[in-house]
Amino acid sequence: DTVLEIKNLKVSASGKEILKGINLTVKSGEIHALMGPNGAGKSTLGEALIGHPNYEITDGNIIINGRDVTHSTPEERARQGLFLAFQSPISIPGVKISTFLRTAYNDLYPDEKLPLRDFFNMVKTAMKDLDMDESFISRSVNDGFSGGERKRFEVLQMVILKPKIVILDEIDSGLDVDALKLVSSEIKKLHDSNVGFLIITHYQRILKDIIPEFVHVLRDGKIVLNGGKEISDKIEQEGFEWIEA
Ligand code: ADP
Ligand code: MG
Ligand code: MG
């Protein structure tokens, strides 16, 4: 099993404190939802957890299986099993999806020496499951992709790279109903194989398919409420206003 522990995490960007002491533990097989109004700091938490250089951790710790990764490289965190699907994935013109996935996979599993053919068969199967055209594989990463295609490509990476703890940042935004179903089905498969999830979402749409065991509400850089699905249900009815900051 894998355990991600976030302890009193404080994060600044451009010299301004955004996260003001976050405590949260996500274990294999658990589904957590992190909700909160726009600007609460949800994406900042995801980015800080995977080690984005724009976000400075000023206090607290990120611990994976007892190992402190607070100041580790993104690659090292990935090797410990952490994966983030970005809210706004960036394009990398000139880098093909095939190369990108193969490089990331080999970095994570250097000893596996999966033959190229087997690797690409695995990729093709996953693309089919996500209703992505095979021609995507020779396109540049996110270059000219629609919002929905970017989100599907994030999910494709998740499926191929086999992380232990997954953070999904607004994965449902920009997906139509059919695409959302495919994405939810991939999330469920991974959950069945004991992956732990932190699902960041402004709306409760994806939480109709993926029922969270734990719901946390972030407001002004602090978790102000912890509970179960009753919280996301109430947020659907009443928004965030009833929750005191
Ligand atoms: P959410 O995902 O909950 O909508 P964000 O984490 O994107 O919130 O943003 C939280 C706050 O931090 C916002 O006020 C935002 O403007 C600010 N912020 C986020 N990233 C940066 C950055 N790189 N530099 C400066 N401020 C930032
Ligand atoms: Mg936002
Ligand atoms: Mg966000």
Short mmCIF file of C-alpha atoms and ligand atoms in Angstrom, two decimals:
data_model
loop_
_atom_site.label_atom_id
_atom_site.label_comp_id
_atom_site.label_asym_id
_atom_site.label_seq_id
_atom_site.Cartn_x
_atom_site.Cartn_y
_atom_site.Cartn_z
CA ASP A 1 0.00 0.00 0.00
CA THR A 2 0.99 3.62 -0.56
CA VAL A 3 0.34 6.49 1.83
CA LEU A 4 0.59 10.17 0.92
CA GLU A 5 0.76 12.40 3.98
CA ILE A 6 0.44 16.16 3.74
CA LYS A 7 1.44 17.81 7.00
CA ASN A 8 0.90 21.49 7.82
CA LEU A 9 1.78 22.39 4.23
CA LYS A 10 2.30 26.07 3.52
CA VAL A 11 2.86 27.18 -0.06
CA SER A 12 3.65 30.55 -1.63
CA ALA A 13 3.67 31.73 -5.23
CA SER A 14 5.20 35.02 -6.37
CA GLY A 15 5.88 35.79 -2.71
CA LYS A 16 2.23 35.47 -1.65
CA GLU A 17 1.10 32.74 0.76
CA ILE A 18 -1.61 30.66 -0.91
CA LEU A 19 -1.83 27.50 1.19
CA LYS A 20 -1.84 28.16 4.92
CA GLY A 21 -1.25 24.80 6.59
CA ILE A 22 -2.87 21.83 4.84
CA ASN A 23 -3.24 18.47 6.57
CA LEU A 24 -4.49 15.53 4.51
CA THR A 25 -3.68 11.84 4.15
CA VAL A 26 -4.54 9.77 1.08
CA LYS A 27 -4.03 6.01 1.08
CA SER A 28 -4.20 3.30 -1.57
CA GLY A 29 -7.77 2.46 -2.50
CA GLU A 30 -9.27 5.61 -0.99
CA ILE A 31 -11.19 8.25 -2.94
CA HIS A 32 -10.97 11.79 -1.61
CA ALA A 33 -12.66 14.79 -3.15
CA LEU A 34 -11.17 18.24 -2.64
CA MET A 35 -13.75 20.91 -3.33
CA GLY A 36 -13.78 24.66 -2.97
CA PRO A 37 -14.59 27.90 -4.73
CA ASN A 38 -12.42 29.36 -7.46
CA GLY A 39 -9.14 30.73 -6.17
CA ALA A 40 -9.23 28.66 -2.96
CA GLY A 41 -5.85 27.09 -3.77
CA LYS A 42 -6.90 23.66 -5.08
CA SER A 43 -4.62 23.69 -8.12
CA THR A 44 -1.81 25.13 -6.02
CA LEU A 45 -2.02 22.06 -3.77
CA GLY A 46 -1.82 19.70 -6.76
CA GLU A 47 1.12 21.58 -8.27
CA ALA A 48 2.98 21.79 -4.96
CA LEU A 49 2.48 18.07 -4.38
CA ILE A 50 4.16 17.13 -7.65
CA GLY A 51 6.90 19.72 -7.22
CA HIS A 52 6.11 22.49 -9.69
CA PRO A 53 8.94 25.07 -9.42
CA ASN A 54 6.54 28.06 -9.32
CA TYR A 55 5.24 26.97 -5.93
CA GLU A 56 7.50 27.43 -2.96
CA ILE A 57 6.91 25.22 0.06
CA THR A 58 7.66 27.43 3.05
CA ASP A 59 6.62 25.05 5.82
CA GLY A 60 5.32 21.56 6.45
CA ASN A 61 5.99 18.24 4.76
CA ILE A 62 4.94 15.94 1.96
CA ILE A 63 5.61 12.32 2.86
CA ILE A 64 5.14 9.24 0.71
CA ASN A 65 5.46 5.89 2.48
CA GLY A 66 7.41 7.51 5.27
CA ARG A 67 9.84 9.16 2.88
CA ASP A 68 10.01 12.95 2.94
CA VAL A 69 9.65 14.28 -0.63
CA THR A 70 8.89 17.91 0.32
CA HIS A 71 11.86 19.15 -1.69
CA SER A 72 12.37 16.23 -4.09
CA THR A 73 12.28 16.58 -7.87
CA PRO A 74 9.03 15.89 -9.72
CA GLU A 75 10.69 12.77 -11.19
CA GLU A 76 11.47 11.40 -7.72
CA ARG A 77 7.88 11.98 -6.60
CA ALA A 78 6.64 10.17 -9.72
CA ARG A 79 8.93 7.25 -8.86
CA GLN A 80 7.28 7.14 -5.43
CA GLY A 81 3.98 6.65 -7.24
CA LEU A 82 2.53 10.15 -7.41
CA PHE A 83 0.72 11.44 -10.51
CA LEU A 84 -1.06 14.72 -11.25
CA ALA A 85 -3.49 15.27 -14.12
CA PHE A 86 -3.19 19.01 -14.74
CA GLN A 87 -6.14 21.39 -14.81
CA SER A 88 -4.54 23.18 -17.78
CA PRO A 89 -2.10 20.82 -19.52
CA ILE A 90 0.55 22.64 -21.54
CA SER A 91 1.50 21.83 -25.11
CA ILE A 92 5.01 20.74 -26.06
CA PRO A 93 5.38 21.38 -29.79
CA GLY A 94 7.90 19.03 -31.40
CA VAL A 95 7.56 16.28 -28.79
CA LYS A 96 5.44 13.42 -30.02
CA ILE A 97 3.03 11.66 -27.72
CA SER A 98 4.75 8.35 -28.49
CA THR A 99 8.16 9.70 -27.43
CA PHE A 100 6.74 11.50 -24.41
CA LEU A 101 4.99 8.40 -23.05
CA ARG A 102 7.87 6.04 -23.79
CA THR A 103 10.39 8.36 -22.08
CA ALA A 104 8.19 8.84 -19.02
CA TYR A 105 7.55 5.10 -18.79
CA ASN A 106 11.25 4.20 -19.06
CA ASP A 107 12.12 6.79 -16.41
CA LEU A 108 9.63 5.20 -14.02
CA TYR A 109 10.39 1.57 -14.80
CA PRO A 110 14.04 1.45 -15.92
CA ASP A 111 14.40 -2.23 -15.12
CA GLU A 112 11.32 -3.42 -16.93
CA LYS A 113 12.73 -3.27 -20.49
CA LEU A 114 9.26 -3.65 -21.98
CA PRO A 115 9.73 -4.27 -25.72
CA LEU A 116 8.67 -1.34 -27.89
CA ARG A 117 5.95 -3.40 -29.54
CA ASP A 118 4.38 -4.48 -26.26
CA PHE A 119 4.58 -0.92 -24.99
CA PHE A 120 2.75 0.48 -27.99
CA ASN A 121 0.17 -2.26 -27.91
CA MET A 122 -0.55 -1.22 -24.34
CA VAL A 123 -0.82 2.43 -25.43
CA LYS A 124 -3.12 1.56 -28.34
CA THR A 125 -5.45 -0.45 -26.10
CA ALA A 126 -5.65 2.43 -23.62
CA MET A 127 -6.30 4.92 -26.44
CA LYS A 128 -9.11 2.74 -27.73
CA ASP A 129 -10.66 2.59 -24.25
CA LEU A 130 -10.59 6.38 -24.17
CA ASP A 131 -11.98 6.66 -27.71
CA MET A 132 -8.81 8.45 -28.88
CA ASP A 133 -7.87 8.05 -32.50
CA GLU A 134 -4.63 6.11 -33.06
CA SER A 135 -3.28 8.98 -35.14
CA PHE A 136 -2.85 10.96 -31.89
CA ILE A 137 0.23 8.95 -31.10
CA SER A 138 2.31 10.79 -33.72
CA ARG A 139 1.03 14.27 -32.81
CA SER A 140 2.91 16.73 -30.60
CA VAL A 141 1.92 16.77 -26.94
CA ASN A 142 -1.27 18.84 -26.57
CA ASP A 143 -0.36 20.91 -29.64
CA GLY A 144 -3.63 22.12 -31.11
CA PHE A 145 -5.60 19.76 -28.88
CA SER A 146 -9.09 20.77 -27.82
CA GLY A 147 -9.81 21.07 -24.09
CA GLY A 148 -11.41 17.63 -24.07
CA GLU A 149 -8.50 16.04 -25.95
CA ARG A 150 -6.05 17.48 -23.43
CA LYS A 151 -8.03 15.96 -20.57
CA ARG A 152 -8.16 12.57 -22.30
CA PHE A 153 -4.42 12.68 -22.83
CA GLU A 154 -3.92 13.33 -19.08
CA VAL A 155 -6.01 10.23 -18.40
CA LEU A 156 -4.05 8.25 -20.99
CA GLN A 157 -0.83 9.12 -19.13
CA MET A 158 -2.43 8.02 -15.86
CA VAL A 159 -3.41 4.67 -17.37
CA ILE A 160 0.01 4.03 -18.95
CA LEU A 161 2.23 5.23 -16.10
CA LYS A 162 0.46 3.17 -13.42
CA PRO A 163 0.78 5.52 -10.44
CA LYS A 164 -0.18 4.57 -6.88
CA ILE A 165 -1.73 7.89 -5.83
CA VAL A 166 -3.47 10.03 -8.44
CA ILE A 167 -4.44 13.70 -8.18
CA LEU A 168 -7.00 14.76 -10.78
CA ASP A 169 -7.38 18.53 -11.11
CA GLU A 170 -10.77 19.41 -12.65
CA ILE A 171 -10.56 16.39 -14.93
CA ASP A 172 -14.24 16.73 -15.79
CA SER A 173 -14.03 20.28 -17.13
CA GLY A 174 -14.28 20.39 -20.92
CA LEU A 175 -15.43 16.77 -21.22
CA ASP A 176 -18.76 15.96 -22.83
CA VAL A 177 -21.03 13.34 -21.27
CA ASP A 178 -19.63 10.43 -23.30
CA ALA A 179 -16.00 11.33 -22.69
CA LEU A 180 -16.72 11.74 -18.99
CA LYS A 181 -18.13 8.21 -18.90
CA LEU A 182 -14.95 6.80 -20.47
CA VAL A 183 -12.76 8.74 -18.06
CA SER A 184 -14.82 7.64 -15.06
CA SER A 185 -14.54 4.05 -16.20
CA GLU A 186 -10.71 4.32 -16.30
CA ILE A 187 -10.73 5.85 -12.82
CA LYS A 188 -12.89 2.99 -11.53
CA LYS A 189 -10.56 0.37 -13.04
CA LEU A 190 -7.58 1.93 -11.28
CA HIS A 191 -9.53 2.23 -8.05
CA ASP A 192 -10.34 -1.50 -8.31
CA SER A 193 -6.59 -2.14 -8.56
CA ASN A 194 -6.08 -0.23 -5.27
CA VAL A 195 -4.97 3.18 -6.58
CA GLY A 196 -5.76 6.08 -4.23
CA PHE A 197 -7.37 9.27 -5.59
CA LEU A 198 -7.51 12.93 -4.70
CA ILE A 199 -10.17 14.34 -7.00
CA ILE A 200 -10.05 18.12 -7.17
CA THR A 201 -13.29 19.54 -8.44
CA HIS A 202 -15.25 22.75 -8.37
CA TYR A 203 -18.46 21.01 -9.40
CA GLN A 204 -19.82 17.69 -8.20
CA ARG A 205 -20.41 16.35 -11.73
CA ILE A 206 -17.74 13.64 -11.68
CA LEU A 207 -18.72 12.68 -8.12
CA LYS A 208 -21.96 11.22 -9.46
CA ASP A 209 -19.92 8.45 -11.11
CA ILE A 210 -17.03 8.28 -8.69
CA ILE A 211 -18.39 8.29 -5.16
CA PRO A 212 -15.89 9.81 -2.71
CA GLU A 213 -15.39 8.29 0.71
CA PHE A 214 -13.95 11.54 2.03
CA VAL A 215 -14.77 15.11 1.06
CA HIS A 216 -12.66 18.10 2.05
CA VAL A 217 -13.49 21.74 1.46
CA LEU A 218 -10.69 24.23 0.80
CA ARG A 219 -11.30 27.91 1.33
CA ASP A 220 -8.71 30.70 1.32
CA GLY A 221 -5.86 28.20 1.53
CA LYS A 222 -7.25 26.22 4.45
CA ILE A 223 -9.27 23.05 4.72
CA VAL A 224 -12.35 24.29 6.54
CA LEU A 225 -14.49 21.15 6.47
CA ASN A 226 -13.91 17.38 6.36
CA GLY A 227 -16.57 14.72 6.00
CA GLY A 228 -18.23 12.33 3.59
CA LYS A 229 -20.44 12.47 0.53
CA GLU A 230 -23.13 14.44 2.38
CA ILE A 231 -20.87 17.48 1.98
CA SER A 232 -20.64 17.27 -1.83
CA ASP A 233 -24.40 16.67 -1.96
CA LYS A 234 -25.02 19.80 0.07
CA ILE A 235 -22.58 21.80 -2.07
CA GLU A 236 -24.55 20.71 -5.13
CA GLN A 237 -27.73 22.10 -3.58
CA GLU A 238 -26.40 25.19 -1.85
CA GLY A 239 -22.97 26.05 -3.23
CA PHE A 240 -20.10 26.96 -0.89
CA GLU A 241 -21.65 29.88 0.95
CA TRP A 242 -22.87 27.87 3.97
CA ILE A 243 -19.32 26.79 4.78
CA GLU A 244 -17.62 29.23 7.12
CA ALA A 245 -14.10 30.27 6.18
P1 ADP B 1 -8.17 27.06 -7.47
O1 ADP B 1 -7.53 25.94 -8.22
O2 ADP B 1 -8.80 26.63 -6.19
O3 ADP B 1 -9.14 27.82 -8.33
P2 ADP B 1 -5.52 28.22 -7.53
O4 ADP B 1 -4.65 27.32 -6.76
O5 ADP B 1 -5.44 28.17 -9.02
O6 ADP B 1 -7.03 28.09 -7.04
O7 ADP B 1 -5.20 29.72 -7.11
C1 ADP B 1 -5.25 30.14 -5.74
C2 ADP B 1 -4.73 31.55 -5.60
O8 ADP B 1 -3.33 31.58 -5.86
C3 ADP B 1 -5.34 32.52 -6.60
O9 ADP B 1 -5.50 33.77 -5.95
C4 ADP B 1 -4.30 32.61 -7.69
O10 ADP B 1 -4.35 33.84 -8.36
C5 ADP B 1 -3.01 32.46 -6.91
N1 ADP B 1 -1.93 31.85 -7.72
C6 ADP B 1 -1.94 30.62 -8.26
N2 ADP B 1 -0.80 30.38 -8.95
C7 ADP B 1 -0.06 31.51 -8.82
C8 ADP B 1 1.25 31.92 -9.29
N3 ADP B 1 2.01 31.09 -10.02
N4 ADP B 1 1.68 33.15 -8.95
C9 ADP B 1 0.92 33.97 -8.21
N5 ADP B 1 -0.29 33.66 -7.74
C10 ADP B 1 -0.78 32.45 -8.03
MG MG B 2 -9.78 27.59 -10.51
MG MG B 3 -7.78 25.14 -10.05
#
